[in-house]
Amino acid sequence: MLHIELIILHCLQSIKNERTIYSIFHLLKGKKSSQTIQDAHLFSLKPFFGILEPMTRELFDRKIAAMLQNNLIIDCGGQRFVPALLGESLLQNNRLPIFINGWDYHQITGPVWERLTLLVQVASHLEYGETNYIPIQKNQAVHSWVKTVIKVSNISKREMGRKLYNELTKCFCNADGINPSVIVFRLTGFQQIGLTAEQAAKKLDLEALDYHLQFTNTLHYMIQNIKDNNEQFPLLAYLIQGFTENEELTLSARKTWNLLLQGYSPEMIASLRRLRVSTIEDHLVEFALNINHFQIDEYVDNGLQSKILDTSRQQGTKQLKVIKDKVKNASYFQIRLVLAKYGEQSWN
């Protein structure tokens, strides 16, 4: 079973017909909207956030059409789908790519790959004493990073290639369900040109997007292994040095947060920043999702919070309109805020 179909089925199963199919598209693309961010949290889909940035809307539509034709999903109308019995069976009998961590790593996956490819190329040529070659990466920041690693690592130029090879071998030696060839085929070294993503996919007999998923799963495994055991990988540890994991708040929300800390009300912040109050409310929802100590009592009293959560649990839904129809004195903003703060635990 191909991974992309499994992931779509898993997402559909998680959202329980609460969202349209395009909420999944936006999630996989890593759209930084308040709705997509909230969905990632509410439906426990953070690992898949931003893992398929290359996917187009047209290709996604073709995937959904094929899944419908193959009886993997059922069309419920209104661009909503649920897994069919065959789809549920496939989910039970196949494993999702278990190392993918899109929420934390989607922003650093590309930069880590650039560092790895250039470091491997440079180390390989240093081992053979060859200085006349075209760098595989053009990014000057990556060039500067490699020069710094060579300078501070206290490893001789002739030994660096062997040291890097040993650490990479050790990194992947106990990787369950990981095929290092997904990465290795694309590495360039002395008298060895790495394959493109398209060539590697063809060599491994994978569709382009499924290759991308395996590639991402493998890189995320490597990043996590290095983080957890950095003393075992002193050279590879430089690959992730200086990177922060995914910034939980969008840039605009961080500006609002700073003003909120200074005592400004949402209405005052909207006026100061020349934004709509609804935009500032989106930011408050982000705070409820991402900042543990952020309190929402100022915006929703405790009794109303309980009514919203009880209704969500009793109705088995996180659809705003359904909850609003039952709790008429709550605004849509208040419902979103309560679900953002507590909804992930309300009925999983």
Coordinates of N, CA and C in Angstrom, one line a residue, residues 4 18 32 56 62 107 114 116 122 127 134 180 189 197 199 207 219 226 239 246 250 261 282 296 309 317:
I4 N 1.0 7.6 0.6 CA 0.2 8.8 0.5 C -1.3 8.5 0.7
E18 N -15.7 15.9 9.8 CA -15.8 17.2 10.4 C -15.3 18.3 9.5
K32 N -0.2 27.9 6.7 CA -0.1 28.6 8.0 C -1.3 29.4 8.3
T56 N 0.6 19.4 -5.8 CA -0.3 20.4 -6.3 C -1.8 20.0 -6.1
R62 N -6.5 14.3 -8.3 CA -6.4 13.0 -9.0 C -6.3 11.8 -8.0
Q107 N 10.3 22.6 8.5 CA 11.0 23.8 8.1 C 12.5 23.6 8.1
E114 N 20.6 20.0 2.6 CA 21.6 20.8 2.0 C 23.0 20.6 2.7
L116 N 23.9 18.1 4.7 CA 24.4 16.8 4.6 C 25.0 16.5 3.2
V122 N 32.2 17.3 0.2 CA 33.5 17.9 0.6 C 34.3 16.8 1.3
E127 N 39.2 13.4 1.3 CA 39.8 12.1 1.6 C 40.7 11.7 0.4
I134 N 32.8 20.9 -8.6 CA 31.7 21.8 -8.6 C 30.8 21.5 -7.3
P180 N 17.9 3.2 3.9 CA 18.9 4.3 3.7 C 19.1 4.7 2.3
G189 N 29.8 12.2 -4.3 CA 31.1 12.2 -3.7 C 32.2 12.1 -4.7
A197 N 16.0 13.5 -7.4 CA 14.8 12.8 -6.7 C 14.0 12.0 -7.7
Q199 N 15.1 10.5 -10.4 CA 15.9 9.3 -10.8 C 15.9 8.3 -9.6
E207 N 6.3 6.1 -7.0 CA 5.8 7.4 -7.5 C 6.5 8.6 -6.8
L219 N 14.8 11.2 6.5 CA 15.5 12.4 7.1 C 15.1 12.7 8.5
I226 N 19.8 11.8 15.8 CA 21.0 12.6 16.1 C 20.6 13.4 17.4
L239 N 24.9 18.9 11.8 CA 23.8 19.1 10.8 C 22.6 19.9 11.4
N246 N 10.2 23.8 14.5 CA 9.1 24.7 14.0 C 8.6 25.7 15.0
T250 N 3.0 31.9 14.3 CA 3.3 32.7 13.1 C 3.9 34.0 13.5
L261 N 1.3 41.1 26.0 CA 2.1 41.1 27.2 C 2.3 42.5 27.8
D282 N -7.8 35.3 15.8 CA -7.1 34.1 15.2 C -5.8 33.9 16.0
I296 N -7.6 31.5 29.1 CA -8.7 32.0 28.2 C -9.9 32.5 29.1
L309 N -17.5 22.5 26.0 CA -16.8 21.2 26.0 C -17.8 20.1 26.2
T317 N -18.6 16.0 18.2 CA -18.2 16.9 17.1 C -17.3 18.1 17.5

